[in-house]
Tab-separated table of C-alpha atoms in Angstrom:
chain	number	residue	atom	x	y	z
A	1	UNK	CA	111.647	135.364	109.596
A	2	UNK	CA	110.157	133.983	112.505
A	3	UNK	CA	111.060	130.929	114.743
A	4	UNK	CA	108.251	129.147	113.805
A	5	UNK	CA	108.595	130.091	110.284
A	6	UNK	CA	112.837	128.686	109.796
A	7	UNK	CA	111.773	125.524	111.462
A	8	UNK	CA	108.696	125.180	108.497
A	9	UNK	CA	111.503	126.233	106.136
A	10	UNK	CA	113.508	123.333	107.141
A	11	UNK	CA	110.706	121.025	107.384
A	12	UNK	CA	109.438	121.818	103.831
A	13	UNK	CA	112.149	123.330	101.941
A	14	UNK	CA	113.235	119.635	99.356
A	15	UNK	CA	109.148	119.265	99.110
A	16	UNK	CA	108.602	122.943	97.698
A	17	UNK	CA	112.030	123.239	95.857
A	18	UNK	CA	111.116	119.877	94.016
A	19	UNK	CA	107.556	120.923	93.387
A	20	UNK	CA	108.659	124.427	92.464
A	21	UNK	CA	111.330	122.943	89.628
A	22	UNK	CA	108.522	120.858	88.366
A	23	UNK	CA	106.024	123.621	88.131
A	24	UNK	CA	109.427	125.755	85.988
A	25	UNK	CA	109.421	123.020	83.636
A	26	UNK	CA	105.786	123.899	82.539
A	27	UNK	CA	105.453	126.613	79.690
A	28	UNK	CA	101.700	125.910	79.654
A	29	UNK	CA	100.564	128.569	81.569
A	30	UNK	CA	99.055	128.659	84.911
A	31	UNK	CA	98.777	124.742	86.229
A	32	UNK	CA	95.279	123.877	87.575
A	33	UNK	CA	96.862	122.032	91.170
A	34	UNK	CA	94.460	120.542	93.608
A	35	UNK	CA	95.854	119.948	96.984
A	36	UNK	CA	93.983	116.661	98.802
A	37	UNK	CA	94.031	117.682	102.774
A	38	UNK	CA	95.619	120.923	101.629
A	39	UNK	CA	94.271	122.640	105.319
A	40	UNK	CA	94.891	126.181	105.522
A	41	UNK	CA	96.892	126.306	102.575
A	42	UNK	CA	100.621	126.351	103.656
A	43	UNK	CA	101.277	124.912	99.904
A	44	UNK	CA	98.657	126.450	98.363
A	45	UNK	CA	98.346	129.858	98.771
A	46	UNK	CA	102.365	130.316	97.820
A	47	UNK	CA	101.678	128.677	94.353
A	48	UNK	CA	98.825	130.783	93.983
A	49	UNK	CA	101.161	133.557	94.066
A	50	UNK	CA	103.388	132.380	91.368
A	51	UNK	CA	100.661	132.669	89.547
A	52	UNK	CA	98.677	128.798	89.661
A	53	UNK	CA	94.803	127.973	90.114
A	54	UNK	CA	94.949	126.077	93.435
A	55	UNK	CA	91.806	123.634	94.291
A	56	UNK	CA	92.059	122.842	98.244
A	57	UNK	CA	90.410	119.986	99.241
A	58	UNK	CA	89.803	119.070	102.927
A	59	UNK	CA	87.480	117.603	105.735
A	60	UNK	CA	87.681	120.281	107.725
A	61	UNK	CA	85.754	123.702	107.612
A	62	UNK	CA	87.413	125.373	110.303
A	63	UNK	CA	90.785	124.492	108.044
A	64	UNK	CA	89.071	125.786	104.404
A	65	UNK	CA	87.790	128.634	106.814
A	66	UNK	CA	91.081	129.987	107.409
A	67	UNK	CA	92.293	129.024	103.859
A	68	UNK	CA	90.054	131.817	102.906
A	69	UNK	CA	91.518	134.268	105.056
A	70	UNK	CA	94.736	133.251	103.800
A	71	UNK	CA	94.474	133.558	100.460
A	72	UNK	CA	92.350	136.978	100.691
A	73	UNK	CA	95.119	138.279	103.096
A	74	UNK	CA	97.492	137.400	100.242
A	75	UNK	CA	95.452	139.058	97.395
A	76	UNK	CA	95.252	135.294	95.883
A	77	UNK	CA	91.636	134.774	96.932
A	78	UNK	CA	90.495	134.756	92.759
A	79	UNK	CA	93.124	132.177	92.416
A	80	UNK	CA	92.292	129.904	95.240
A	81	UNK	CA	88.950	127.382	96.179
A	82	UNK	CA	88.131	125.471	99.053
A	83	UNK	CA	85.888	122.152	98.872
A	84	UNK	CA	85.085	120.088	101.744
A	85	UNK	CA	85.801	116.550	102.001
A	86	UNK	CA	88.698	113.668	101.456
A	87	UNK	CA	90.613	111.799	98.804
A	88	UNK	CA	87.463	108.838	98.940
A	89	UNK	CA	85.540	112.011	97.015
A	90	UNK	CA	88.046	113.531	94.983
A	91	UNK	CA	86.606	112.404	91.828
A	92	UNK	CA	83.228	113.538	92.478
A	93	UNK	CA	85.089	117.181	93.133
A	94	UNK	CA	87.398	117.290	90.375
A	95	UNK	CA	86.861	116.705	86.839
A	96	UNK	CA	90.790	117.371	85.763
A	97	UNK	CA	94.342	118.622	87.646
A	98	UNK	CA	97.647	118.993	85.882
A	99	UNK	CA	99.277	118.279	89.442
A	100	UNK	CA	97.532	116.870	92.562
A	101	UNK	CA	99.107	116.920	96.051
A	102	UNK	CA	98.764	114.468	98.602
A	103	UNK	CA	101.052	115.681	101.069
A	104	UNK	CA	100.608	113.533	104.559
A	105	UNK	CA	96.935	111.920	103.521
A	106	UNK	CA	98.000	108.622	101.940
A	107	UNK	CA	99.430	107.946	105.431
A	108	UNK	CA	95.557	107.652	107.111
A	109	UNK	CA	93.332	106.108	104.298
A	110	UNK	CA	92.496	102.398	104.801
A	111	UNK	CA	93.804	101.543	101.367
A	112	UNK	CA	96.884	103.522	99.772
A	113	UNK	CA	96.159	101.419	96.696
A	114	UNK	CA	92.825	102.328	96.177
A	115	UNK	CA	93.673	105.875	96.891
A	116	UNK	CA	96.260	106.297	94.273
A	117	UNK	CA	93.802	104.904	91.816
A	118	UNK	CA	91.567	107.739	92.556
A	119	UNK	CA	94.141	110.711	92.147
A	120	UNK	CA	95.828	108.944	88.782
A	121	UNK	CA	91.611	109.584	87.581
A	122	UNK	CA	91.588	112.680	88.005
A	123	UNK	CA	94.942	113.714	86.595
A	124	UNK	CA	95.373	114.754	83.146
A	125	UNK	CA	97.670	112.650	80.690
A	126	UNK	CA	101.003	113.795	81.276
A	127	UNK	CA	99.965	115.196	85.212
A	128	UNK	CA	102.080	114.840	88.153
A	129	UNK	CA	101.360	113.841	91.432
A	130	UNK	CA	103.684	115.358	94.422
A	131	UNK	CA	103.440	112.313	96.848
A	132	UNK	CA	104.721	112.670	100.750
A	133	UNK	CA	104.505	109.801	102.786
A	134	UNK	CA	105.983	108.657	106.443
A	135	UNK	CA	108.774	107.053	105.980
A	136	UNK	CA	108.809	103.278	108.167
A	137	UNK	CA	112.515	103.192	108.686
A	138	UNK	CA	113.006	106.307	110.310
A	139	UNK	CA	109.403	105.621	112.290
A	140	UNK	CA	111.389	102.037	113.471
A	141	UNK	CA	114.999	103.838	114.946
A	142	UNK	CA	112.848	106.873	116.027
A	143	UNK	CA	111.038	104.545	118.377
A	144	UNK	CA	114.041	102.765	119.250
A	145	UNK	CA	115.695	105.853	120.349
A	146	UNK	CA	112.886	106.304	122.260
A	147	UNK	CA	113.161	102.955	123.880
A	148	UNK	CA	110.124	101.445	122.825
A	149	UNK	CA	112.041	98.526	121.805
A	150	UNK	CA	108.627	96.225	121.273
A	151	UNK	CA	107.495	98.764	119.140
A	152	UNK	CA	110.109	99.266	117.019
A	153	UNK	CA	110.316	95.564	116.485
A	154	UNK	CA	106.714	95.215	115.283
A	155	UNK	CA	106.900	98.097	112.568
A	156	UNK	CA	109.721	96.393	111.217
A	157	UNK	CA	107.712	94.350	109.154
A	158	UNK	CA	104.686	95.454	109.471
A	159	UNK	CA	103.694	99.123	108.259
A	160	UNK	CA	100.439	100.004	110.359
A	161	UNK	CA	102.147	98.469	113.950
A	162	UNK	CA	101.108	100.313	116.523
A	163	UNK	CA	100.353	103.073	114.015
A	164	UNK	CA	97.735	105.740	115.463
A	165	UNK	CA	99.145	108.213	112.712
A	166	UNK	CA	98.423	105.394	110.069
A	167	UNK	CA	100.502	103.775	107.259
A	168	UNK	CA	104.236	104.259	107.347
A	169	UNK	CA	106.320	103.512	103.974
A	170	UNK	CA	109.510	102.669	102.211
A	171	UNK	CA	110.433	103.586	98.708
A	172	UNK	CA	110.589	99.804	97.386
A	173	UNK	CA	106.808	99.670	98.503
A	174	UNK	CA	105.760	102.597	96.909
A	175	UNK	CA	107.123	101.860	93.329
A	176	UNK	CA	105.063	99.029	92.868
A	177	UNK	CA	102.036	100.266	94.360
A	178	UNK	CA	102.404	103.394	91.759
A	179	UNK	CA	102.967	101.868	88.960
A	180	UNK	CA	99.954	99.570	89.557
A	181	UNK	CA	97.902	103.161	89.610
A	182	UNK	CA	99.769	103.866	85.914
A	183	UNK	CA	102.075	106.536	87.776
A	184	UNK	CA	105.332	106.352	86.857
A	185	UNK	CA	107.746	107.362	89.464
A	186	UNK	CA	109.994	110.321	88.390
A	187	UNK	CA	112.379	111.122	91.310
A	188	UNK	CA	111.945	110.255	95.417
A	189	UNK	CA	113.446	112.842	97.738
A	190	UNK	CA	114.407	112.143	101.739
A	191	UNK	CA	112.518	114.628	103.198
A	192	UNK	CA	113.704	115.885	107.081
A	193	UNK	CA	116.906	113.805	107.109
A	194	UNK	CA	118.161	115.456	110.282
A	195	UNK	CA	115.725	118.202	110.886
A	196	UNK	CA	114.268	116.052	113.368
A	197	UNK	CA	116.769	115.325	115.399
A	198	UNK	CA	118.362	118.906	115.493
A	199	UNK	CA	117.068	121.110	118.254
A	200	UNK	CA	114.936	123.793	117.447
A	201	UNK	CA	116.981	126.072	120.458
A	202	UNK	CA	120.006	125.564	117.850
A	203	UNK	CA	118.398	126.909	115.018
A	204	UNK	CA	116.336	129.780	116.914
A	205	UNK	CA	119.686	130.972	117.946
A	206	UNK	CA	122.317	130.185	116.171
A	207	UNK	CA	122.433	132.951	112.866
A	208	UNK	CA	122.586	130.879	110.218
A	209	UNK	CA	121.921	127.880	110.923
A	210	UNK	CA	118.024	127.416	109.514
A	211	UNK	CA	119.818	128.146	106.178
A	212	UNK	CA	122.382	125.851	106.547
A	213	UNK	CA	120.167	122.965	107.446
A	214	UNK	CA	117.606	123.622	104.542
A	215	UNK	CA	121.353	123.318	102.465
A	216	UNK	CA	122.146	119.950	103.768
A	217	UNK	CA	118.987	118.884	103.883
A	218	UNK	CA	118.645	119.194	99.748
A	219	UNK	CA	122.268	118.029	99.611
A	220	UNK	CA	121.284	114.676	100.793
A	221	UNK	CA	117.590	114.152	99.793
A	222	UNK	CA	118.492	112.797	96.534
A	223	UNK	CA	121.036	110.463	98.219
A	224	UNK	CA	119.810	106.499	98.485
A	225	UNK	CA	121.809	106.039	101.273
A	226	UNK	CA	120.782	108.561	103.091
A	227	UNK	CA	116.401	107.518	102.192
A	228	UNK	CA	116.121	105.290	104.973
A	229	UNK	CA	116.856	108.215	107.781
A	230	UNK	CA	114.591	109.991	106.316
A	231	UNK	CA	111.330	110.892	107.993
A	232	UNK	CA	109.467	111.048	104.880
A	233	UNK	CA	109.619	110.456	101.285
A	234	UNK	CA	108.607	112.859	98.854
A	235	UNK	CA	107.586	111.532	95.737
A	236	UNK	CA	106.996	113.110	92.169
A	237	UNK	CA	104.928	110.653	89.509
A	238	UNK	CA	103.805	111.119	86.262
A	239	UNK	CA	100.501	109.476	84.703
């Protein structure tokens, strides 16, 4: 495994194991998944392979481009599509998904609200939605540490301060905001606890360590005490 390649393990590895165990639980058959901002298909080219139809949808062609190469590369390309545009059309693009993924898009959208509306329309009864989010906690001591004291003051309170990478959440203002869209919230996850704040020399060097960390990491994602360190918050919901 590359460098590059234990550091995405780290990064990803509570997202994909959650989303992995929820996919086990189906005896359905093949799940039809769409992935909203889904890019080159980091998530969905490996479902693919276990055997799902995978709908990617993004803005950018360059992104669905090499999406294709991808998922021909991985002999998936029968199992895999590519539409361009954004969550605003996703119910134009989709009629029906047993599972939609919004994995770092309800971050930039001018109204989370109004965007969970639209995925919870195009999900089946009984669909899931894997939900990843910034987290505004960690955003607030990450910009402390970084001695942008100001800044970490305003984003206290108020979740698009300063905010060029848009919205930030925390778990108490996500549950509502669900179950206004008729999602009901089935378990939150810390995701990148301390895979942030570990240098990536350590784990390029150290034999073992990747592994280790992606261990911890799942020890404490289910933790409470440990969600507000978390960079983000992965979120599974059921309509």
């Amino acid at each position: 495994m590359s460098a590059s390649e234990r550091r995405q393990s780290v990064r990803t590895g509570v997202v994909w194991a959650a989303v992995q165990a929820l996919l086990g639980d189906t005896d359905a058959g093949p799940a039809r998944i769409v992935d909203v901002g889904g890019g080159t298909g980091g998530f969905a080219v490996p479902l693919a392979q276990l055997g799902h139809r995978v709908e990617v949808i993004d803005p950018s062609p360059d992104a669905l481009a090499a999406l294709d190469r991808r998922a021909r590369e991985a002999g998936v390309a029968d199992q895999v599509t590519g539409q361009q545009g954004d969550l605003a059309d996703l119910a134009t693009l989709v009629d029906e998904a047993d599972l939609v993924l919004c994995h770092g898009v309800l971050d930039v959208v001018d109204d989370p609200a109004a965007a969970l509306a639209t995925i919870a329309s195009v999900l089946r009864p009984g669909g899931h939605l894997s939900l990843l989010v910034a987290q505004r906690h960690a955003a607030v001591v990450a910009r402390a540490m970084a001695g942008h004291f100001q800044a970490a003051r305003d984003l206290l309170d108020d979740p698009t301060a300063g905010a060029r990478g848009g919205h930030r959440f925390t778990a108490e203002e996500l549950a509502p905001m669900l179950t206004a869209a008729d999602l009901s919230t089935i378990t939150v996850h810390g995701v990148r606890v301390f895979a942030d704040l570990v240098p990536g020399s350590l784990l390029d060097l150290e034999p073992g360590a990747s592994a280790a960390l992606v261990e911890l990491e799942a020890a404490v994602s289910t933790r409470a005490e440990f969600l507000p360190l978390a960079t983000q918050l992965h979120v599974l919901a059921q309509r």
